[in-house]
PDB file of C-alpha atoms in Angstrom:
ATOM      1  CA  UNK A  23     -10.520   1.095  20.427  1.00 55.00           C
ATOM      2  CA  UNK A  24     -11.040  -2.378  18.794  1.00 69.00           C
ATOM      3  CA  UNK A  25      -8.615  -5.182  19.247  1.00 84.00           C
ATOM      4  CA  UNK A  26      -7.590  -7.211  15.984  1.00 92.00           C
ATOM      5  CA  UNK A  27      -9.342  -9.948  14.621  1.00 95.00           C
ATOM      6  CA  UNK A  28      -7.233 -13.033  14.729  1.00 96.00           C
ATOM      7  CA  UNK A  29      -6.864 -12.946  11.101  1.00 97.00           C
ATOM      8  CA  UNK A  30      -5.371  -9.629  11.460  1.00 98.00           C
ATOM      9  CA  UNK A  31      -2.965 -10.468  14.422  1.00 98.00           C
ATOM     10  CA  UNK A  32      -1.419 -12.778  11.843  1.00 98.00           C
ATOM     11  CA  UNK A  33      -0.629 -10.087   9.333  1.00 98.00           C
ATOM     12  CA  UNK A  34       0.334  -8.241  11.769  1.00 98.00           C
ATOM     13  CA  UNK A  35       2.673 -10.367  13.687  1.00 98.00           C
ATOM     14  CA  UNK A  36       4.195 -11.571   9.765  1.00 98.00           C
ATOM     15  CA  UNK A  37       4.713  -7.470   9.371  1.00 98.00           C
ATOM     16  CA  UNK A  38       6.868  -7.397  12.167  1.00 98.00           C
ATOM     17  CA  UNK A  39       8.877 -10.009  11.898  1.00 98.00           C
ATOM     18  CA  UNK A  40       9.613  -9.273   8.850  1.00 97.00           C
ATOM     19  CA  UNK A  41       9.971  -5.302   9.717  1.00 97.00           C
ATOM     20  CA  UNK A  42      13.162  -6.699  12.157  1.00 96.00           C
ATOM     21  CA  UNK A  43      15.265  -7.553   9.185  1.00 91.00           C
ATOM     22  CA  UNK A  44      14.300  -4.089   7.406  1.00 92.00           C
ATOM     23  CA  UNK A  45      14.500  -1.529   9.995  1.00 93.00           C
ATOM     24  CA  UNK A  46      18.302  -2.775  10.758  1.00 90.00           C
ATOM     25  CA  UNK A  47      19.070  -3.284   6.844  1.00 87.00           C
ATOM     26  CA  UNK A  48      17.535   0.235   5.963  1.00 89.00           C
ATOM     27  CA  UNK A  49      20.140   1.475   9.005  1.00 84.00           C
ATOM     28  CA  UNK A  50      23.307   0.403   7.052  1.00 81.00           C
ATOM     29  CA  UNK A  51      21.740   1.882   3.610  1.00 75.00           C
ATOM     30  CA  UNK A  52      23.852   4.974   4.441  1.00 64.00           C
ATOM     31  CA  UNK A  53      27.173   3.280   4.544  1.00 66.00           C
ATOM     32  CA  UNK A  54      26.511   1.497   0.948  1.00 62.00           C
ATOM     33  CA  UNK A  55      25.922   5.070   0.083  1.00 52.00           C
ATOM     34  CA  UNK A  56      29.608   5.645  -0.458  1.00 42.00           C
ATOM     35  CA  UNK A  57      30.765   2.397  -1.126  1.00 46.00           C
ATOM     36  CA  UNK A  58      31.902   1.248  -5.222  1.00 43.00           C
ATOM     37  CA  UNK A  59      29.108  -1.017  -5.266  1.00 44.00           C
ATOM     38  CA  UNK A  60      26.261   0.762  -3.940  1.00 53.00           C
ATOM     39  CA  UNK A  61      23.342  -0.555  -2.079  1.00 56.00           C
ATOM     40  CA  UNK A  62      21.242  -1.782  -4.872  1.00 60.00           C
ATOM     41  CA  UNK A  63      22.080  -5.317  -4.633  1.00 63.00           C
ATOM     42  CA  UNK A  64      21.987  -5.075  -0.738  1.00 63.00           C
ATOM     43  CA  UNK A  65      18.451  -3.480  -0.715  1.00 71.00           C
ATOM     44  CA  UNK A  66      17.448  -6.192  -3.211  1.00 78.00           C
ATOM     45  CA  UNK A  67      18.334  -8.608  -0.846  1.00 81.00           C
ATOM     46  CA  UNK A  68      16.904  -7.171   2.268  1.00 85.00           C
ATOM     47  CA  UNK A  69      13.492  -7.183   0.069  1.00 88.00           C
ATOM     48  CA  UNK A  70      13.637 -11.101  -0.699  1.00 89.00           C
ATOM     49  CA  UNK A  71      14.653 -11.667   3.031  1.00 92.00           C
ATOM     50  CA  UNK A  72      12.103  -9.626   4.262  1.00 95.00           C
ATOM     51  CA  UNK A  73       9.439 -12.147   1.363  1.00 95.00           C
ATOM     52  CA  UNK A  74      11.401 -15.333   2.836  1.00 95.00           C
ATOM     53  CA  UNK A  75      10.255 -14.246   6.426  1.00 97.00           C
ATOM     54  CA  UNK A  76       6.549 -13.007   5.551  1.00 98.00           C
ATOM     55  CA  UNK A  77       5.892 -16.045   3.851  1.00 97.00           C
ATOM     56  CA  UNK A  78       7.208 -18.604   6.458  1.00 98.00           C
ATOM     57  CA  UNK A  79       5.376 -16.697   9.146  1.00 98.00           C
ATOM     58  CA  UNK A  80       2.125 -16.373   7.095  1.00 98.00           C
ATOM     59  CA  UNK A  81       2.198 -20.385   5.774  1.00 98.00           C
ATOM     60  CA  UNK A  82       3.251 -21.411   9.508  1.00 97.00           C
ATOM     61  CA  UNK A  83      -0.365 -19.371  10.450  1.00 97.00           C
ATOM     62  CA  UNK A  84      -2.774 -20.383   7.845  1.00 98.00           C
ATOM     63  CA  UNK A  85      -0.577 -23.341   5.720  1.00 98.00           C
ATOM     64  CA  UNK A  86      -3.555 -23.553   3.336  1.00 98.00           C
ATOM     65  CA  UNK A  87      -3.715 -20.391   1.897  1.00 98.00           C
ATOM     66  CA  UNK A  88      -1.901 -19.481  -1.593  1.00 97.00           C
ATOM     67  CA  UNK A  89       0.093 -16.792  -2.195  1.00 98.00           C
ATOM     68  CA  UNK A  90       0.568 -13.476  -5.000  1.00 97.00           C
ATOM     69  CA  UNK A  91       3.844 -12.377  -4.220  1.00 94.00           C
ATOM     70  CA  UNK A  92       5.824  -9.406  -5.741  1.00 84.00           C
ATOM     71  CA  UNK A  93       9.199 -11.539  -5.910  1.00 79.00           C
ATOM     72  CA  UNK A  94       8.295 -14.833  -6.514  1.00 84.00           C
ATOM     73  CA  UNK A  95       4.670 -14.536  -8.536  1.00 91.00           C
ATOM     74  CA  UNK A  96       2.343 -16.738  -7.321  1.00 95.00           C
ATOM     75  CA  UNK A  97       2.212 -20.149  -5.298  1.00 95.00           C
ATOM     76  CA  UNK A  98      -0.999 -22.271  -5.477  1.00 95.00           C
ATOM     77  CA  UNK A  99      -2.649 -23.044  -2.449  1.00 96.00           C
ATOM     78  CA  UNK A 100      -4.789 -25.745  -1.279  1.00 97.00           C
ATOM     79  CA  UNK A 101      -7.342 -23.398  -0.283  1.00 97.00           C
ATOM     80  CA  UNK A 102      -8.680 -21.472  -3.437  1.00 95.00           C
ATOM     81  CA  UNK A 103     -10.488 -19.373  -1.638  1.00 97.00           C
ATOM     82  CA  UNK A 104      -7.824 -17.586   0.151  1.00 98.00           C
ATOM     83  CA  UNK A 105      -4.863 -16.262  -1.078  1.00 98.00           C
ATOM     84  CA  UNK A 106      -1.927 -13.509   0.425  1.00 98.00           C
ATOM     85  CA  UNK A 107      -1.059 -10.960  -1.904  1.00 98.00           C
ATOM     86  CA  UNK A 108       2.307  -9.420  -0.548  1.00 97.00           C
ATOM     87  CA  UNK A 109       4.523  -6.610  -1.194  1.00 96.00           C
ATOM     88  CA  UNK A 110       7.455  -7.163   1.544  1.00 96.00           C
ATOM     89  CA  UNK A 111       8.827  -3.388   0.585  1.00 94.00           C
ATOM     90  CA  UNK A 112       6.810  -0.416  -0.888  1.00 95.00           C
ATOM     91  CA  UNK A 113       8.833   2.446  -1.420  1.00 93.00           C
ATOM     92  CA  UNK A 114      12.122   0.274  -2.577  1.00 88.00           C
ATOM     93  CA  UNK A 115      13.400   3.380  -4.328  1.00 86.00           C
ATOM     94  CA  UNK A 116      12.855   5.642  -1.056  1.00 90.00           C
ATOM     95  CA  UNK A 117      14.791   2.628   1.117  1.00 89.00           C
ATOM     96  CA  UNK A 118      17.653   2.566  -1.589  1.00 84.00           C
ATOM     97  CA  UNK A 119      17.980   6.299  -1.023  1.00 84.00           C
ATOM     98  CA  UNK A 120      17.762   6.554   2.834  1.00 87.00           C
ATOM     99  CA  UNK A 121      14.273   8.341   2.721  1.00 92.00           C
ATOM    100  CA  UNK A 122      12.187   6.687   5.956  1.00 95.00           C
ATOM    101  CA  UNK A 123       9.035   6.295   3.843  1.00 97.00           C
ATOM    102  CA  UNK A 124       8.353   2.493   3.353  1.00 96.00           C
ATOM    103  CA  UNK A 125       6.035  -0.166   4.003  1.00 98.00           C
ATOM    104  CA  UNK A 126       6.255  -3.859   4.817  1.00 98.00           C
ATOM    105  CA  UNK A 127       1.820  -4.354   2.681  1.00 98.00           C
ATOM    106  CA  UNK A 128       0.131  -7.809   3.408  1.00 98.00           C
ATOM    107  CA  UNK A 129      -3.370  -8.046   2.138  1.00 98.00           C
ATOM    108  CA  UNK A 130      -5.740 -10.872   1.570  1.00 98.00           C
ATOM    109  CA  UNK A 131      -7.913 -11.595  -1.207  1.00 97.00           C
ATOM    110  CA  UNK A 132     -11.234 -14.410  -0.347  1.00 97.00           C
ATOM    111  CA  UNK A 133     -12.683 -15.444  -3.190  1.00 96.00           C
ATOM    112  CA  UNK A 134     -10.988 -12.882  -5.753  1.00 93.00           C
ATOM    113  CA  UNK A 135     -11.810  -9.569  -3.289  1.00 95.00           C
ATOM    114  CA  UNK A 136     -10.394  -7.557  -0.929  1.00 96.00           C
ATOM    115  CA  UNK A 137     -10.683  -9.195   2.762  1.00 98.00           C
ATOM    116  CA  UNK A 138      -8.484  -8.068   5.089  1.00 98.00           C
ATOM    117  CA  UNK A 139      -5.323  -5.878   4.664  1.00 98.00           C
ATOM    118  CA  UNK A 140      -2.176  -4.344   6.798  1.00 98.00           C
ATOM    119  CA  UNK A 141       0.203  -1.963   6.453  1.00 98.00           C
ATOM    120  CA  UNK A 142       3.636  -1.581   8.243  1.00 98.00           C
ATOM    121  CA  UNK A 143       5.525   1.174   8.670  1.00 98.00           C
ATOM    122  CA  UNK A 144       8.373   0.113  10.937  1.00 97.00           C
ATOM    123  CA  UNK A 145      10.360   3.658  11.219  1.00 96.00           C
ATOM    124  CA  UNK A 146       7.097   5.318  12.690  1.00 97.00           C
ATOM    125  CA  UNK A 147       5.724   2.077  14.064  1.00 98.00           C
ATOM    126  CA  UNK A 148       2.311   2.597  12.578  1.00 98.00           C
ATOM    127  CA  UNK A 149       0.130  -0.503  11.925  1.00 98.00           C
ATOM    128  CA  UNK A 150      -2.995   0.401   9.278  1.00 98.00           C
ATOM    129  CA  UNK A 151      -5.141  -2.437   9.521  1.00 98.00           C
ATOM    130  CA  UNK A 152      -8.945  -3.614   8.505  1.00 98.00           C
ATOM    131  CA  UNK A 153     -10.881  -6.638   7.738  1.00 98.00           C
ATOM    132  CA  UNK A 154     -14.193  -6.541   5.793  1.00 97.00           C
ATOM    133  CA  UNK A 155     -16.910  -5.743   8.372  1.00 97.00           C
ATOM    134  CA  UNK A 156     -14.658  -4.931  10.900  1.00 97.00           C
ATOM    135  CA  UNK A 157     -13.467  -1.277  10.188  1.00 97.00           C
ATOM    136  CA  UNK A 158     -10.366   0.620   9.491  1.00 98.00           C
ATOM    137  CA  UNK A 159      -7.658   1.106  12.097  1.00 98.00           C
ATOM    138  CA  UNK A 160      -4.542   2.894  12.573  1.00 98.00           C
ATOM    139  CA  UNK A 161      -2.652   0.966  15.123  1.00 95.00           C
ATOM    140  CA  UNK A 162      -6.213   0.117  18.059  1.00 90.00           C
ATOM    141  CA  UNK A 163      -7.642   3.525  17.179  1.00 95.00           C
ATOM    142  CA  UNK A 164     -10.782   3.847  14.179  1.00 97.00           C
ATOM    143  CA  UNK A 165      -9.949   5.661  10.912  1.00 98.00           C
ATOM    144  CA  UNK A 166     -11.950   7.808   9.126  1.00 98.00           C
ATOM    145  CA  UNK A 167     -11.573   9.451   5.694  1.00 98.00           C
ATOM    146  CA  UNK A 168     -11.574  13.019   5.856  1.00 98.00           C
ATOM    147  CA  UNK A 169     -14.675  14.558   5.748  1.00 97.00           C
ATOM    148  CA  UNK A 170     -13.257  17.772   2.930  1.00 97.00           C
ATOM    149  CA  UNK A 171     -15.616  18.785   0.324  1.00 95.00           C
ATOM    150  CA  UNK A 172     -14.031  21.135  -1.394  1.00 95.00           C
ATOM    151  CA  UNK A 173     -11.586  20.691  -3.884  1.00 96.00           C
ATOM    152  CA  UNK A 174      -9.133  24.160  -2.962  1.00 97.00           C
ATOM    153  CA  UNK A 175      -8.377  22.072   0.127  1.00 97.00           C
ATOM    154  CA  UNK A 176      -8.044  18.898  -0.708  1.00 98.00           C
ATOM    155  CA  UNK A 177      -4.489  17.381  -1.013  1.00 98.00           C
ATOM    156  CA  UNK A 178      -3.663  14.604  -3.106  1.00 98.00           C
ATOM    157  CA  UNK A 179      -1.347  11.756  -4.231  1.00 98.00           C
ATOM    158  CA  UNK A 180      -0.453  10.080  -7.002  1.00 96.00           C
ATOM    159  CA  UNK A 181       1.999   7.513  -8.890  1.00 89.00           C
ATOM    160  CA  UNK A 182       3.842   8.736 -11.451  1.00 77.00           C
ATOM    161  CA  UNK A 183       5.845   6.155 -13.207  1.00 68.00           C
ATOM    162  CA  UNK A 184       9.608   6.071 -13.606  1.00 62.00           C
ATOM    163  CA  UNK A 185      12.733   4.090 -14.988  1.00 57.00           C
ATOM    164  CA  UNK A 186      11.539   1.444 -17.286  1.00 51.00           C
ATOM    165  CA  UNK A 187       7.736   1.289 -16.105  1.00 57.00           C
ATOM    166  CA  UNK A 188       5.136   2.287 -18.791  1.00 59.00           C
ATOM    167  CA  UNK A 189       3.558   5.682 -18.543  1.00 66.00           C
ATOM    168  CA  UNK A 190       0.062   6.724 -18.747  1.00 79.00           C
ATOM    169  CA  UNK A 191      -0.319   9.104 -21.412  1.00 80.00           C
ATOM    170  CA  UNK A 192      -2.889  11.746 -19.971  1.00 87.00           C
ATOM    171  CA  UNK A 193      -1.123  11.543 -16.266  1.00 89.00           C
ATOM    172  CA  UNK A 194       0.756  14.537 -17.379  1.00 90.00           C
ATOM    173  CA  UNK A 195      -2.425  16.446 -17.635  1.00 92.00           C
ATOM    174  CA  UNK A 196      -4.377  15.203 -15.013  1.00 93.00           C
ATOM    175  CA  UNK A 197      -1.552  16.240 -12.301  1.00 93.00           C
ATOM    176  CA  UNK A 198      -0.804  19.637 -14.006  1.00 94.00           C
ATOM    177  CA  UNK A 199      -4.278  20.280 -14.296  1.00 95.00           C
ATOM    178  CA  UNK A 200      -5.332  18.713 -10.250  1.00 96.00           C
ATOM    179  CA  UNK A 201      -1.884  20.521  -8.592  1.00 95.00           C
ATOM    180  CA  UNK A 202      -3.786  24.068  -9.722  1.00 94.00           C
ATOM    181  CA  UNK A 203      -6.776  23.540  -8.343  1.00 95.00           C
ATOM    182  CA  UNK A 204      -6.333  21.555  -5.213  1.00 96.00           C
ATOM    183  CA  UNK A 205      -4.011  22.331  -2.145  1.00 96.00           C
ATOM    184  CA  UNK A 206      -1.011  20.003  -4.018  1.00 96.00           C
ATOM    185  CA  UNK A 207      -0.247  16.816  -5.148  1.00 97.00           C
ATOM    186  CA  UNK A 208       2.575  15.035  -3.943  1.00 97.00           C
ATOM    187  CA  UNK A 209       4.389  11.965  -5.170  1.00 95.00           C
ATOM    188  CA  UNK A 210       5.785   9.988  -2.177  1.00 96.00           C
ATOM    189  CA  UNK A 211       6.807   7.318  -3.729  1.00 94.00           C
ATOM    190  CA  UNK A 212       4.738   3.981  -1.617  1.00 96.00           C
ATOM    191  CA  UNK A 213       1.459   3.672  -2.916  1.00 97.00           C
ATOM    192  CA  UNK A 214       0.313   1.098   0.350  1.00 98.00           C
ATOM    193  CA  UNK A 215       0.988   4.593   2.391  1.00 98.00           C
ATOM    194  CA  UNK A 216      -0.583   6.569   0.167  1.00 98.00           C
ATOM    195  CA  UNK A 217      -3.827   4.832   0.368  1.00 98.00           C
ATOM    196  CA  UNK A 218      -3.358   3.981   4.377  1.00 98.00           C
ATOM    197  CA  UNK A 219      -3.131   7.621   4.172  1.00 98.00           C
ATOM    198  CA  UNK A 220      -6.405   8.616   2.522  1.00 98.00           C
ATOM    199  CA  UNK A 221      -7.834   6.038   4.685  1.00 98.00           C
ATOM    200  CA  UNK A 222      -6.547   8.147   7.872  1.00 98.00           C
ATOM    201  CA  UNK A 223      -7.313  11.282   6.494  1.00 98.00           C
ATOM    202  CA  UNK A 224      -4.032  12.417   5.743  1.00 98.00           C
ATOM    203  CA  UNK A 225      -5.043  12.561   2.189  1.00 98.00           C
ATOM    204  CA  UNK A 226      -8.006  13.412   0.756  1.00 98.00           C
ATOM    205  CA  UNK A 227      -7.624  11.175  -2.671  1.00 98.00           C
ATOM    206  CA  UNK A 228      -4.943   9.172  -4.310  1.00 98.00           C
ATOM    207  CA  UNK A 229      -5.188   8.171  -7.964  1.00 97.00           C
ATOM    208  CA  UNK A 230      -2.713   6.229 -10.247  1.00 94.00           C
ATOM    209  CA  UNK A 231      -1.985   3.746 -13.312  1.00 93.00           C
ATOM    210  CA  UNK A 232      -0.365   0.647 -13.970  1.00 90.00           C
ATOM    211  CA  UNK A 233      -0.260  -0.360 -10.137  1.00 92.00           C
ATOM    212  CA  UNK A 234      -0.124  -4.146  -9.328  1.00 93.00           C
ATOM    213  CA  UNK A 235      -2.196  -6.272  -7.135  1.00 96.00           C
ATOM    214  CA  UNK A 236       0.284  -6.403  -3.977  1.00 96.00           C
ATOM    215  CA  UNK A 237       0.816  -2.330  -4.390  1.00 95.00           C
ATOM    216  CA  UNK A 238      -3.481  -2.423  -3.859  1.00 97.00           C
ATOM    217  CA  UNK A 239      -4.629  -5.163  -2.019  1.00 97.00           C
ATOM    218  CA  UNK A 240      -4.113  -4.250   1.262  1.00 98.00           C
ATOM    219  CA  UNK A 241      -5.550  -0.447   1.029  1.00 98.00           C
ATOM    220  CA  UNK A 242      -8.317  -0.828  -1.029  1.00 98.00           C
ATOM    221  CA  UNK A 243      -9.854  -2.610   1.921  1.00 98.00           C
ATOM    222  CA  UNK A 244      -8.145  -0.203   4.844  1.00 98.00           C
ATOM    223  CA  UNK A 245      -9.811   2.293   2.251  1.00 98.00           C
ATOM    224  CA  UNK A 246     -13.520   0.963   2.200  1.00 98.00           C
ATOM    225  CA  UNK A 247     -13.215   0.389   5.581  1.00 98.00           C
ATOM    226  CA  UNK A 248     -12.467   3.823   6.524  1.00 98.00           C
ATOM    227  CA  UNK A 249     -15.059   5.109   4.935  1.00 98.00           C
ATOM    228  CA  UNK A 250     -14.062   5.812   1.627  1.00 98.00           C
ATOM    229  CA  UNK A 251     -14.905   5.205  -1.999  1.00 98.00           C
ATOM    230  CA  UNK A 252     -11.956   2.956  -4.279  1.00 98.00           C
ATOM    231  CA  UNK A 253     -12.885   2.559  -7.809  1.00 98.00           C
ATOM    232  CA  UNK A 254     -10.709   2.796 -11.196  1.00 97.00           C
ATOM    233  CA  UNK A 255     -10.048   6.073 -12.616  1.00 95.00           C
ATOM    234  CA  UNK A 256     -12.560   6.076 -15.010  1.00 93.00           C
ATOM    235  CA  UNK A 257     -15.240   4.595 -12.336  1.00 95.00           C
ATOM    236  CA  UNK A 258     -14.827   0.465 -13.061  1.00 94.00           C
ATOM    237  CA  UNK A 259     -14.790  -1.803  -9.895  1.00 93.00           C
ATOM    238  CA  UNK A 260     -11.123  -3.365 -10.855  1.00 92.00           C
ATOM    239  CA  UNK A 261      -8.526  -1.979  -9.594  1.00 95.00           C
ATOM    240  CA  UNK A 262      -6.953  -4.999  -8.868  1.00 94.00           C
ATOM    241  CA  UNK A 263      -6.799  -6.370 -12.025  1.00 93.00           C
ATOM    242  CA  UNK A 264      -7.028  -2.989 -14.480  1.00 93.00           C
ATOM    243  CA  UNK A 265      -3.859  -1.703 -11.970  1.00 92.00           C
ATOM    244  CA  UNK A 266      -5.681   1.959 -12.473  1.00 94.00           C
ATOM    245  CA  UNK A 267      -7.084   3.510  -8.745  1.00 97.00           C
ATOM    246  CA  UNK A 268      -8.856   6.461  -7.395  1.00 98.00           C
ATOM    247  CA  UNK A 269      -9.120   6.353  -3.831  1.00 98.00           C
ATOM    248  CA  UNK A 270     -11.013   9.357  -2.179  1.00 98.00           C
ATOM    249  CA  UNK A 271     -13.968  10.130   0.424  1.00 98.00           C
ATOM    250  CA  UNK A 272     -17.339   9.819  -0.876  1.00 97.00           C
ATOM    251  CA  UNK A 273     -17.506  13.672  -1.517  1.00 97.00           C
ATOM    252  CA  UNK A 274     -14.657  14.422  -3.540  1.00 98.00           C
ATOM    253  CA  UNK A 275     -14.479  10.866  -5.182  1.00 98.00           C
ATOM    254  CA  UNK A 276     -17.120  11.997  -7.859  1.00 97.00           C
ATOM    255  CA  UNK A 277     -15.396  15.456  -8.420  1.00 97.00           C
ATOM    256  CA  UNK A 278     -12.343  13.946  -8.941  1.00 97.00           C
ATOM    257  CA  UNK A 279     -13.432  11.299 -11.470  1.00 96.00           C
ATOM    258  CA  UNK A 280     -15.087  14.707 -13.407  1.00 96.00           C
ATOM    259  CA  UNK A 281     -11.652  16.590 -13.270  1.00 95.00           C
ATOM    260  CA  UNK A 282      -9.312  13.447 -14.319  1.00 95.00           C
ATOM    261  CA  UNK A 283     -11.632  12.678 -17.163  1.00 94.00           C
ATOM    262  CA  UNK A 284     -11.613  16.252 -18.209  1.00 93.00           C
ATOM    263  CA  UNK A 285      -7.509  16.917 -17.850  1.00 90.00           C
ATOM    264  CA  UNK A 286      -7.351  13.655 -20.226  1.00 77.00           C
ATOM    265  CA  UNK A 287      -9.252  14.827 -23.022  1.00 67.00           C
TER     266      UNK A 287
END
């Protein structure tokens, strides 16, 4: 058990304020189902609410601290050091369809790293939290990665692009090649899960391209914290600026670095 830092219990208490707004707009998604219109524009608007209300809540908290925000770019702060990077709703597509995978993903970056992240799912009510130093937790209770070695039974995630967005051009490979020797990949379509998932174990690796900061920021540190290794695919120490991640544990991190490298050729 470990009670949250009071940086945390600002991210936290941001998340679910915001998560009010979401929870009862991702209720009347159904209805814009059927209507003429559909419930693009609506879900577009629940997603700048929901950046209205994080930001207010977080600049009420810390009025210093800048800001990297998926809707509105970024806002300057009078403290450098600190800034929120903020992704109100992860898994946009899976809220526009009525699929209860999404995630209200705050993290904070001091001095151009990963400090302190959290991530909100409101329909299950899970909180994935961490702050550097502090540990990994999912709601009060310590997260581990899992401790799988071996690649048969390891399952994995990844983000593959789609509509507009620019595609890797050895993904292809890598998943055809990683889905036949692993227990699956799946696609769920929220990266902040995905990683809060490797960090709890759920997953054994994640890996994808052409991510941006607010997808990362928060579970790169829930990541480290738990346990695990977060590098760039091909091994760098950017993710947050290259947008290309492999999150694992520290056994199958290596292995699957070896495999991606050799499914691209």
């Amino acid at each position: 058990m470990s009670r949250r830092t009071p940086l945390v219990t600002v991210m936290v208490n941001a998340a679910y304020k915001a998560a009010r707004d979401l929870v009862r707009d991702f209720g009347e998604v159904e209805n814009l189902q059927v209507s003429q219109k559909g419930p693009a524009d609506f879900v577009s608007a629940a997603d700048h609410r929901a950046e209205r209300t994080l930001v207010a809540e977080l600049r009420r908290a810390r009025p210093k601290f800048g800001f990297l925000l998926e809707e509105s770019g970024a806002i300057a702060g009078e403290d450098t050091s600190n800034r929120w990077v903020v992704d109100p709703l992860d898994g946009t597509t899976n809220f526009l369809h009525g699929l209860p995978h999404f995630a209200i993903s705050i993290g904070l970056e001091r001095d151009g790293r990963p400090h302190a992240g959290v991530i909100y799912e409101p329909i299950r009510d899970e909180v994935f939290w961490a702050e550097n130093g502090v540990g990994a937790f999912l709601n009060n209770q310590r997260l581990r990665v899992s401790a799988r070695r071996s690649l048969p039974e390891a399952l994995l995630a990844t983000g593959l692009p789609f509509g507009a967005r620019p595609r890797y051009p050895g993904h292809p490979a890598m998943v055809r090649r990683l889905a036949g020797e692993t227990a699956g990949v799946r696609r769920t379509g929220s990266t902040a899960l995905d990683l809060a998932y490797v960090a709890a174990g759920r997953l054994d690796g994640y890996w994808g391209f052409g991510m941006e900061p607010w997808d990362l920021a928060a579970g790169i540190i829930i990541v480290r914290e738990a346990g695990g290794i977060v590098t760039e695919v091909g091994g760098g120490p950017d993710s947050m600026t290259s947008g290309d991640v492999l999150a694992a544990n520290g056994h199958l991190h290596g292995v699957l670095r070896e495999v991606l490298a050799a499914a691209e050729g």
